[in-house]
Amino acid sequence: MEVTATGHGRTWSGERFIDTAIGERLAYRGRETVQDGEWRCTAIALADPVTGLAAEVALRTCPGAGFLRSRVRLVNEGRVPLRLESVWSLALGGLADGALDGLTLHWADNDWLAECRWRRSPFRDAAHGRLTVFLARPGTAVLLRLDGRAPLPGRED
């Protein structure tokens, strides 16, 4: 998970919102998984000991449906106000045994003149040079970060 806030930068000087200082410091507090009807819900609790920022990453899925929803909730438990600039977390699973070739990446440039101009391209072509992919275990989890764009990876049938 990555969080940027005024006065808390990144550990590198590029434009991508990765390796954030707050994200680096987030410590695991615990997790809870519950069944809610068809939904399986896992909440992961994290906290930054420097700022007092607490995060809850909620992951929801319907087993066998082939998708995962991700939501982040932040609470400032510290004494000093924080001005958040960006929050990022997305996890996807079930990517055809870890193969990325069957995926199509849909994205929109996120600047003033290009809002809602969606594009699509095969994942490998669209991601080259702009995307960071982390595999937790082959075929089980992928984390996506796309420089300056709003990514929406998916499989087209």
mmCIF file with all atom_site columns, C-alpha atoms in Angstrom:
data_model
loop_
_atom_site.group_PDB
_atom_site.id
_atom_site.type_symbol
_atom_site.label_atom_id
_atom_site.label_alt_id
_atom_site.label_comp_id
_atom_site.label_asym_id
_atom_site.label_entity_id
_atom_site.label_seq_id
_atom_site.pdbx_PDB_ins_code
_atom_site.Cartn_x
_atom_site.Cartn_y
_atom_site.Cartn_z
_atom_site.occupancy
_atom_site.B_iso_or_equiv
_atom_site.pdbx_formal_charge
_atom_site.auth_seq_id
_atom_site.auth_comp_id
_atom_site.auth_asym_id
_atom_site.auth_atom_id
_atom_site.pdbx_PDB_model_num
ATOM 1   C CA . MET A 1 1   ? 0.000   0.000   0.000   1.00 0.00 ? 1   MET A CA 1
ATOM 2   C CA . GLU A 1 2   ? 1.261   3.483   -0.808  1.00 0.00 ? 2   GLU A CA 1
ATOM 3   C CA . VAL A 1 3   ? 0.274   6.779   0.839   1.00 0.00 ? 3   VAL A CA 1
ATOM 4   C CA . THR A 1 4   ? 1.660   10.232  0.104   1.00 0.00 ? 4   THR A CA 1
ATOM 5   C CA . ALA A 1 5   ? 1.103   13.173  2.431   1.00 0.00 ? 5   ALA A CA 1
ATOM 6   C CA . THR A 1 6   ? 2.546   16.666  2.513   1.00 0.00 ? 6   THR A CA 1
ATOM 7   C CA . GLY A 1 7   ? 5.920   16.545  4.246   1.00 0.00 ? 7   GLY A CA 1
ATOM 8   C CA . HIS A 1 8   ? 6.260   12.775  3.855   1.00 0.00 ? 8   HIS A CA 1
ATOM 9   C CA . GLY A 1 9   ? 7.850   12.009  0.513   1.00 0.00 ? 9   GLY A CA 1
ATOM 10  C CA . ARG A 1 10  ? 9.080   9.005   -1.387  1.00 0.00 ? 10  ARG A CA 1
ATOM 11  C CA . THR A 1 11  ? 12.323  7.113   -1.104  1.00 0.00 ? 11  THR A CA 1
ATOM 12  C CA . TRP A 1 12  ? 13.185  7.863   -4.730  1.00 0.00 ? 12  TRP A CA 1
ATOM 13  C CA . SER A 1 13  ? 12.880  10.912  -6.979  1.00 0.00 ? 13  SER A CA 1
ATOM 14  C CA . GLY A 1 14  ? 10.779  9.591   -9.882  1.00 0.00 ? 14  GLY A CA 1
ATOM 15  C CA . GLU A 1 15  ? 7.226   10.602  -10.769 1.00 0.00 ? 15  GLU A CA 1
ATOM 16  C CA . ARG A 1 16  ? 5.620   7.292   -9.838  1.00 0.00 ? 16  ARG A CA 1
ATOM 17  C CA . PHE A 1 17  ? 3.870   7.136   -6.503  1.00 0.00 ? 17  PHE A CA 1
ATOM 18  C CA . ILE A 1 18  ? 5.794   4.130   -5.255  1.00 0.00 ? 18  ILE A CA 1
ATOM 19  C CA . ASP A 1 19  ? 8.167   3.610   -2.353  1.00 0.00 ? 19  ASP A CA 1
ATOM 20  C CA . THR A 1 20  ? 6.402   6.257   -0.285  1.00 0.00 ? 20  THR A CA 1
ATOM 21  C CA . ALA A 1 21  ? 7.799   7.080   3.142   1.00 0.00 ? 21  ALA A CA 1
ATOM 22  C CA . ILE A 1 22  ? 4.480   6.365   4.866   1.00 0.00 ? 22  ILE A CA 1
ATOM 23  C CA . GLY A 1 23  ? 3.911   3.189   2.844   1.00 0.00 ? 23  GLY A CA 1
ATOM 24  C CA . GLU A 1 24  ? 7.377   1.976   3.803   1.00 0.00 ? 24  GLU A CA 1
ATOM 25  C CA . ARG A 1 25  ? 6.666   2.509   7.504   1.00 0.00 ? 25  ARG A CA 1
ATOM 26  C CA . LEU A 1 26  ? 3.214   0.903   7.615   1.00 0.00 ? 26  LEU A CA 1
ATOM 27  C CA . ALA A 1 27  ? 3.396   -1.931  10.127  1.00 0.00 ? 27  ALA A CA 1
ATOM 28  C CA . TYR A 1 28  ? 1.091   -4.924  10.241  1.00 0.00 ? 28  TYR A CA 1
ATOM 29  C CA . ARG A 1 29  ? -1.418  -4.810  13.123  1.00 0.00 ? 29  ARG A CA 1
ATOM 30  C CA . GLY A 1 30  ? -3.495  -7.835  12.234  1.00 0.00 ? 30  GLY A CA 1
ATOM 31  C CA . ARG A 1 31  ? -6.170  -9.220  9.941   1.00 0.00 ? 31  ARG A CA 1
ATOM 32  C CA . GLU A 1 32  ? -9.641  -10.681 10.108  1.00 0.00 ? 32  GLU A CA 1
ATOM 33  C CA . THR A 1 33  ? -11.512 -12.777 7.546   1.00 0.00 ? 33  THR A CA 1
ATOM 34  C CA . VAL A 1 34  ? -15.287 -13.217 7.678   1.00 0.00 ? 34  VAL A CA 1
ATOM 35  C CA . GLN A 1 35  ? -17.920 -14.751 5.425   1.00 0.00 ? 35  GLN A CA 1
ATOM 36  C CA . ASP A 1 36  ? -20.764 -12.345 4.521   1.00 0.00 ? 36  ASP A CA 1
ATOM 37  C CA . GLY A 1 37  ? -23.281 -14.329 2.479   1.00 0.00 ? 37  GLY A CA 1
ATOM 38  C CA . GLU A 1 38  ? -21.532 -15.137 -0.803  1.00 0.00 ? 38  GLU A CA 1
ATOM 39  C CA . TRP A 1 39  ? -18.738 -12.671 -0.053  1.00 0.00 ? 39  TRP A CA 1
ATOM 40  C CA . ARG A 1 40  ? -15.473 -13.522 1.679   1.00 0.00 ? 40  ARG A CA 1
ATOM 41  C CA . CYS A 1 41  ? -14.078 -10.382 3.317   1.00 0.00 ? 41  CYS A CA 1
ATOM 42  C CA . THR A 1 42  ? -10.574 -9.880  4.692   1.00 0.00 ? 42  THR A CA 1
ATOM 43  C CA . ALA A 1 43  ? -9.594  -6.709  6.543   1.00 0.00 ? 43  ALA A CA 1
ATOM 44  C CA . ILE A 1 44  ? -5.878  -6.040  7.006   1.00 0.00 ? 44  ILE A CA 1
ATOM 45  C CA . ALA A 1 45  ? -4.923  -3.463  9.653   1.00 0.00 ? 45  ALA A CA 1
ATOM 46  C CA . LEU A 1 46  ? -1.745  -1.393  9.242   1.00 0.00 ? 46  LEU A CA 1
ATOM 47  C CA . ALA A 1 47  ? -0.311  1.627   11.082  1.00 0.00 ? 47  ALA A CA 1
ATOM 48  C CA . ASP A 1 48  ? 2.473   4.175   10.635  1.00 0.00 ? 48  ASP A CA 1
ATOM 49  C CA . PRO A 1 49  ? 4.230   4.692   13.993  1.00 0.00 ? 49  PRO A CA 1
ATOM 50  C CA . VAL A 1 50  ? 5.652   8.089   12.943  1.00 0.00 ? 50  VAL A CA 1
ATOM 51  C CA . THR A 1 51  ? 2.451   9.879   11.838  1.00 0.00 ? 51  THR A CA 1
ATOM 52  C CA . GLY A 1 52  ? -0.134  7.802   13.683  1.00 0.00 ? 52  GLY A CA 1
ATOM 53  C CA . LEU A 1 53  ? -1.922  7.082   10.392  1.00 0.00 ? 53  LEU A CA 1
ATOM 54  C CA . ALA A 1 54  ? -3.897  3.836   10.592  1.00 0.00 ? 54  ALA A CA 1
ATOM 55  C CA . ALA A 1 55  ? -5.034  1.982   7.476   1.00 0.00 ? 55  ALA A CA 1
ATOM 56  C CA . GLU A 1 56  ? -7.537  -0.774  6.890   1.00 0.00 ? 56  GLU A CA 1
ATOM 57  C CA . VAL A 1 57  ? -7.280  -2.543  3.544   1.00 0.00 ? 57  VAL A CA 1
ATOM 58  C CA . ALA A 1 58  ? -10.534 -4.393  2.874   1.00 0.00 ? 58  ALA A CA 1
ATOM 59  C CA . LEU A 1 59  ? -10.500 -7.164  0.275   1.00 0.00 ? 59  LEU A CA 1
ATOM 60  C CA . ARG A 1 60  ? -13.792 -8.713  -0.871  1.00 0.00 ? 60  ARG A CA 1
ATOM 61  C CA . THR A 1 61  ? -14.427 -11.553 -3.265  1.00 0.00 ? 61  THR A CA 1
ATOM 62  C CA . CYS A 1 62  ? -17.024 -14.134 -4.200  1.00 0.00 ? 62  CYS A CA 1
ATOM 63  C CA . PRO A 1 63  ? -15.076 -17.413 -4.307  1.00 0.00 ? 63  PRO A CA 1
ATOM 64  C CA . GLY A 1 64  ? -14.951 -18.763 -7.856  1.00 0.00 ? 64  GLY A CA 1
ATOM 65  C CA . ALA A 1 65  ? -16.028 -15.461 -9.446  1.00 0.00 ? 65  ALA A CA 1
ATOM 66  C CA . GLY A 1 66  ? -12.491 -14.538 -10.550 1.00 0.00 ? 66  GLY A CA 1
ATOM 67  C CA . PHE A 1 67  ? -12.291 -10.992 -9.173  1.00 0.00 ? 67  PHE A CA 1
ATOM 68  C CA . LEU A 1 68  ? -11.304 -9.112  -6.062  1.00 0.00 ? 68  LEU A CA 1
ATOM 69  C CA . ARG A 1 69  ? -12.496 -5.728  -4.784  1.00 0.00 ? 69  ARG A CA 1
ATOM 70  C CA . SER A 1 70  ? -10.135 -3.534  -2.822  1.00 0.00 ? 70  SER A CA 1
ATOM 71  C CA . ARG A 1 71  ? -10.922 -0.585  -0.544  1.00 0.00 ? 71  ARG A CA 1
ATOM 72  C CA . VAL A 1 72  ? -8.710  1.447   1.776   1.00 0.00 ? 72  VAL A CA 1
ATOM 73  C CA . ARG A 1 73  ? -9.881  3.345   4.857   1.00 0.00 ? 73  ARG A CA 1
ATOM 74  C CA . LEU A 1 74  ? -7.480  5.746   6.581   1.00 0.00 ? 74  LEU A CA 1
ATOM 75  C CA . VAL A 1 75  ? -7.802  7.193   10.090  1.00 0.00 ? 75  VAL A CA 1
ATOM 76  C CA . ASN A 1 76  ? -5.413  9.741   11.568  1.00 0.00 ? 76  ASN A CA 1
ATOM 77  C CA . GLU A 1 77  ? -4.783  8.477   15.104  1.00 0.00 ? 77  GLU A CA 1
ATOM 78  C CA . GLY A 1 78  ? -1.854  10.878  15.520  1.00 0.00 ? 78  GLY A CA 1
ATOM 79  C CA . ARG A 1 79  ? -1.720  14.277  17.184  1.00 0.00 ? 79  ARG A CA 1
ATOM 80  C CA . VAL A 1 80  ? -0.802  16.289  14.084  1.00 0.00 ? 80  VAL A CA 1
ATOM 81  C CA . PRO A 1 81  ? -3.150  16.844  11.102  1.00 0.00 ? 81  PRO A CA 1
ATOM 82  C CA . LEU A 1 82  ? -2.078  15.159  7.852   1.00 0.00 ? 82  LEU A CA 1
ATOM 83  C CA . ARG A 1 83  ? -2.777  16.454  4.354   1.00 0.00 ? 83  ARG A CA 1
ATOM 84  C CA . LEU A 1 84  ? -3.161  13.356  2.191   1.00 0.00 ? 84  LEU A CA 1
ATOM 85  C CA . GLU A 1 85  ? -2.129  13.624  -1.446  1.00 0.00 ? 85  GLU A CA 1
ATOM 86  C CA . SER A 1 86  ? -2.678  10.090  -2.716  1.00 0.00 ? 86  SER A CA 1
ATOM 87  C CA . VAL A 1 87  ? -3.632  6.632   -1.534  1.00 0.00 ? 87  VAL A CA 1
ATOM 88  C CA . TRP A 1 88  ? -3.110  3.520   -3.586  1.00 0.00 ? 88  TRP A CA 1
ATOM 89  C CA . SER A 1 89  ? -3.874  -0.138  -3.146  1.00 0.00 ? 89  SER A CA 1
ATOM 90  C CA . LEU A 1 90  ? -5.056  -2.746  -5.627  1.00 0.00 ? 90  LEU A CA 1
ATOM 91  C CA . ALA A 1 91  ? -4.709  -6.502  -5.565  1.00 0.00 ? 91  ALA A CA 1
ATOM 92  C CA . LEU A 1 92  ? -5.940  -8.926  -8.220  1.00 0.00 ? 92  LEU A CA 1
ATOM 93  C CA . GLY A 1 93  ? -5.995  -12.685 -8.274  1.00 0.00 ? 93  GLY A CA 1
ATOM 94  C CA . GLY A 1 94  ? -6.833  -15.618 -10.509 1.00 0.00 ? 94  GLY A CA 1
ATOM 95  C CA . LEU A 1 95  ? -4.792  -14.425 -13.443 1.00 0.00 ? 95  LEU A CA 1
ATOM 96  C CA . ALA A 1 96  ? -4.805  -17.670 -15.413 1.00 0.00 ? 96  ALA A CA 1
ATOM 97  C CA . ASP A 1 97  ? -2.006  -19.427 -13.551 1.00 0.00 ? 97  ASP A CA 1
ATOM 98  C CA . GLY A 1 98  ? 0.081   -16.259 -13.445 1.00 0.00 ? 98  GLY A CA 1
ATOM 99  C CA . ALA A 1 99  ? 0.056   -15.727 -17.224 1.00 0.00 ? 99  ALA A CA 1
ATOM 100 C CA . LEU A 1 100 ? -0.372  -12.056 -18.107 1.00 0.00 ? 100 LEU A CA 1
ATOM 101 C CA . ASP A 1 101 ? -0.605  -12.533 -21.878 1.00 0.00 ? 101 ASP A CA 1
ATOM 102 C CA . GLY A 1 102 ? -4.394  -12.964 -21.872 1.00 0.00 ? 102 GLY A CA 1
ATOM 103 C CA . LEU A 1 103 ? -5.019  -9.680  -20.072 1.00 0.00 ? 103 LEU A CA 1
ATOM 104 C CA . THR A 1 104 ? -6.018  -6.385  -21.616 1.00 0.00 ? 104 THR A CA 1
ATOM 105 C CA . LEU A 1 105 ? -5.123  -3.194  -19.780 1.00 0.00 ? 105 LEU A CA 1
ATOM 106 C CA . HIS A 1 106 ? -7.678  -0.378  -19.909 1.00 0.00 ? 106 HIS A CA 1
ATOM 107 C CA . TRP A 1 107 ? -6.447  3.041   -18.794 1.00 0.00 ? 107 TRP A CA 1
ATOM 108 C CA . ALA A 1 108 ? -7.255  6.726   -18.911 1.00 0.00 ? 108 ALA A CA 1
ATOM 109 C CA . ASP A 1 109 ? -4.764  9.545   -18.874 1.00 0.00 ? 109 ASP A CA 1
ATOM 110 C CA . ASN A 1 110 ? -5.490  11.551  -15.783 1.00 0.00 ? 110 ASN A CA 1
ATOM 111 C CA . ASP A 1 111 ? -4.810  15.137  -16.758 1.00 0.00 ? 111 ASP A CA 1
ATOM 112 C CA . TRP A 1 112 ? -7.118  18.074  -17.344 1.00 0.00 ? 112 TRP A CA 1
ATOM 113 C CA . LEU A 1 113 ? -7.480  17.669  -21.110 1.00 0.00 ? 113 LEU A CA 1
ATOM 114 C CA . ALA A 1 114 ? -7.551  13.874  -21.261 1.00 0.00 ? 114 ALA A CA 1
ATOM 115 C CA . GLU A 1 115 ? -10.160 12.946  -18.682 1.00 0.00 ? 115 GLU A CA 1
ATOM 116 C CA . CYS A 1 116 ? -12.344 10.015  -19.713 1.00 0.00 ? 116 CYS A CA 1
ATOM 117 C CA . ARG A 1 117 ? -10.239 9.215   -22.768 1.00 0.00 ? 117 ARG A CA 1
ATOM 118 C CA . TRP A 1 118 ? -10.034 5.498   -22.174 1.00 0.00 ? 118 TRP A CA 1
ATOM 119 C CA . ARG A 1 119 ? -7.633  3.332   -24.126 1.00 0.00 ? 119 ARG A CA 1
ATOM 120 C CA . ARG A 1 120 ? -6.972  -0.381  -24.232 1.00 0.00 ? 120 ARG A CA 1
ATOM 121 C CA . SER A 1 121 ? -4.029  -2.474  -25.211 1.00 0.00 ? 121 SER A CA 1
ATOM 122 C CA . PRO A 1 122 ? -2.698  -5.966  -24.598 1.00 0.00 ? 122 PRO A CA 1
ATOM 123 C CA . PHE A 1 123 ? -1.242  -5.958  -21.100 1.00 0.00 ? 123 PHE A CA 1
ATOM 124 C CA . ARG A 1 124 ? 2.384   -6.538  -22.091 1.00 0.00 ? 124 ARG A CA 1
ATOM 125 C CA . ASP A 1 125 ? 2.339   -3.757  -24.728 1.00 0.00 ? 125 ASP A CA 1
ATOM 126 C CA . ALA A 1 126 ? 0.612   -1.209  -22.481 1.00 0.00 ? 126 ALA A CA 1
ATOM 127 C CA . ALA A 1 127 ? 2.682   -1.951  -19.424 1.00 0.00 ? 127 ALA A CA 1
ATOM 128 C CA . HIS A 1 128 ? 6.141   -1.767  -20.959 1.00 0.00 ? 128 HIS A CA 1
ATOM 129 C CA . GLY A 1 129 ? 8.231   0.805   -19.126 1.00 0.00 ? 129 GLY A CA 1
ATOM 130 C CA . ARG A 1 130 ? 5.365   2.335   -17.149 1.00 0.00 ? 130 ARG A CA 1
ATOM 131 C CA . LEU A 1 131 ? 4.035   -0.434  -14.959 1.00 0.00 ? 131 LEU A CA 1
ATOM 132 C CA . THR A 1 132 ? 5.407   -2.057  -11.847 1.00 0.00 ? 132 THR A CA 1
ATOM 133 C CA . VAL A 1 133 ? 4.197   -5.617  -11.283 1.00 0.00 ? 133 VAL A CA 1
ATOM 134 C CA . PHE A 1 134 ? 4.796   -7.541  -8.081  1.00 0.00 ? 134 PHE A CA 1
ATOM 135 C CA . LEU A 1 135 ? 3.956   -11.245 -7.871  1.00 0.00 ? 135 LEU A CA 1
ATOM 136 C CA . ALA A 1 136 ? 3.415   -12.396 -4.307  1.00 0.00 ? 136 ALA A CA 1
ATOM 137 C CA . ARG A 1 137 ? 3.311   -15.974 -5.566  1.00 0.00 ? 137 ARG A CA 1
ATOM 138 C CA . PRO A 1 138 ? 3.077   -16.903 -9.243  1.00 0.00 ? 138 PRO A CA 1
ATOM 139 C CA . GLY A 1 139 ? -0.580  -16.913 -10.248 1.00 0.00 ? 139 GLY A CA 1
ATOM 140 C CA . THR A 1 140 ? -1.972  -15.741 -6.926  1.00 0.00 ? 140 THR A CA 1
ATOM 141 C CA . ALA A 1 141 ? -1.492  -11.992 -6.470  1.00 0.00 ? 141 ALA A CA 1
ATOM 142 C CA . VAL A 1 142 ? -0.452  -9.084  -8.621  1.00 0.00 ? 142 VAL A CA 1
ATOM 143 C CA . LEU A 1 143 ? 0.005   -5.478  -7.528  1.00 0.00 ? 143 LEU A CA 1
ATOM 144 C CA . LEU A 1 144 ? -0.201  -2.890  -10.293 1.00 0.00 ? 144 LEU A CA 1
ATOM 145 C CA . ARG A 1 145 ? 1.065   0.678   -10.407 1.00 0.00 ? 145 ARG A CA 1
ATOM 146 C CA . LEU A 1 146 ? 0.825   2.667   -13.615 1.00 0.00 ? 146 LEU A CA 1
ATOM 147 C CA . ASP A 1 147 ? 2.683   5.971   -13.895 1.00 0.00 ? 147 ASP A CA 1
ATOM 148 C CA . GLY A 1 148 ? 0.247   8.879   -14.214 1.00 0.00 ? 148 GLY A CA 1
ATOM 149 C CA . ARG A 1 149 ? -2.709  6.780   -15.321 1.00 0.00 ? 149 ARG A CA 1
ATOM 150 C CA . ALA A 1 150 ? -5.709  5.068   -13.805 1.00 0.00 ? 150 ALA A CA 1
ATOM 151 C CA . PRO A 1 151 ? -5.257  1.353   -14.608 1.00 0.00 ? 151 PRO A CA 1
ATOM 152 C CA . LEU A 1 152 ? -8.076  -1.146  -14.899 1.00 0.00 ? 152 LEU A CA 1
ATOM 153 C CA . PRO A 1 153 ? -6.676  -4.546  -15.847 1.00 0.00 ? 153 PRO A CA 1
ATOM 154 C CA . GLY A 1 154 ? -9.067  -7.211  -17.000 1.00 0.00 ? 154 GLY A CA 1
ATOM 155 C CA . ARG A 1 155 ? -9.637  -10.176 -19.237 1.00 0.00 ? 155 ARG A CA 1
ATOM 156 C CA . GLU A 1 156 ? -11.749 -9.797  -22.351 1.00 0.00 ? 156 GLU A CA 1
ATOM 157 C CA . ASP A 1 157 ? -13.746 -12.741 -23.659 1.00 0.00 ? 157 ASP A CA 1
#
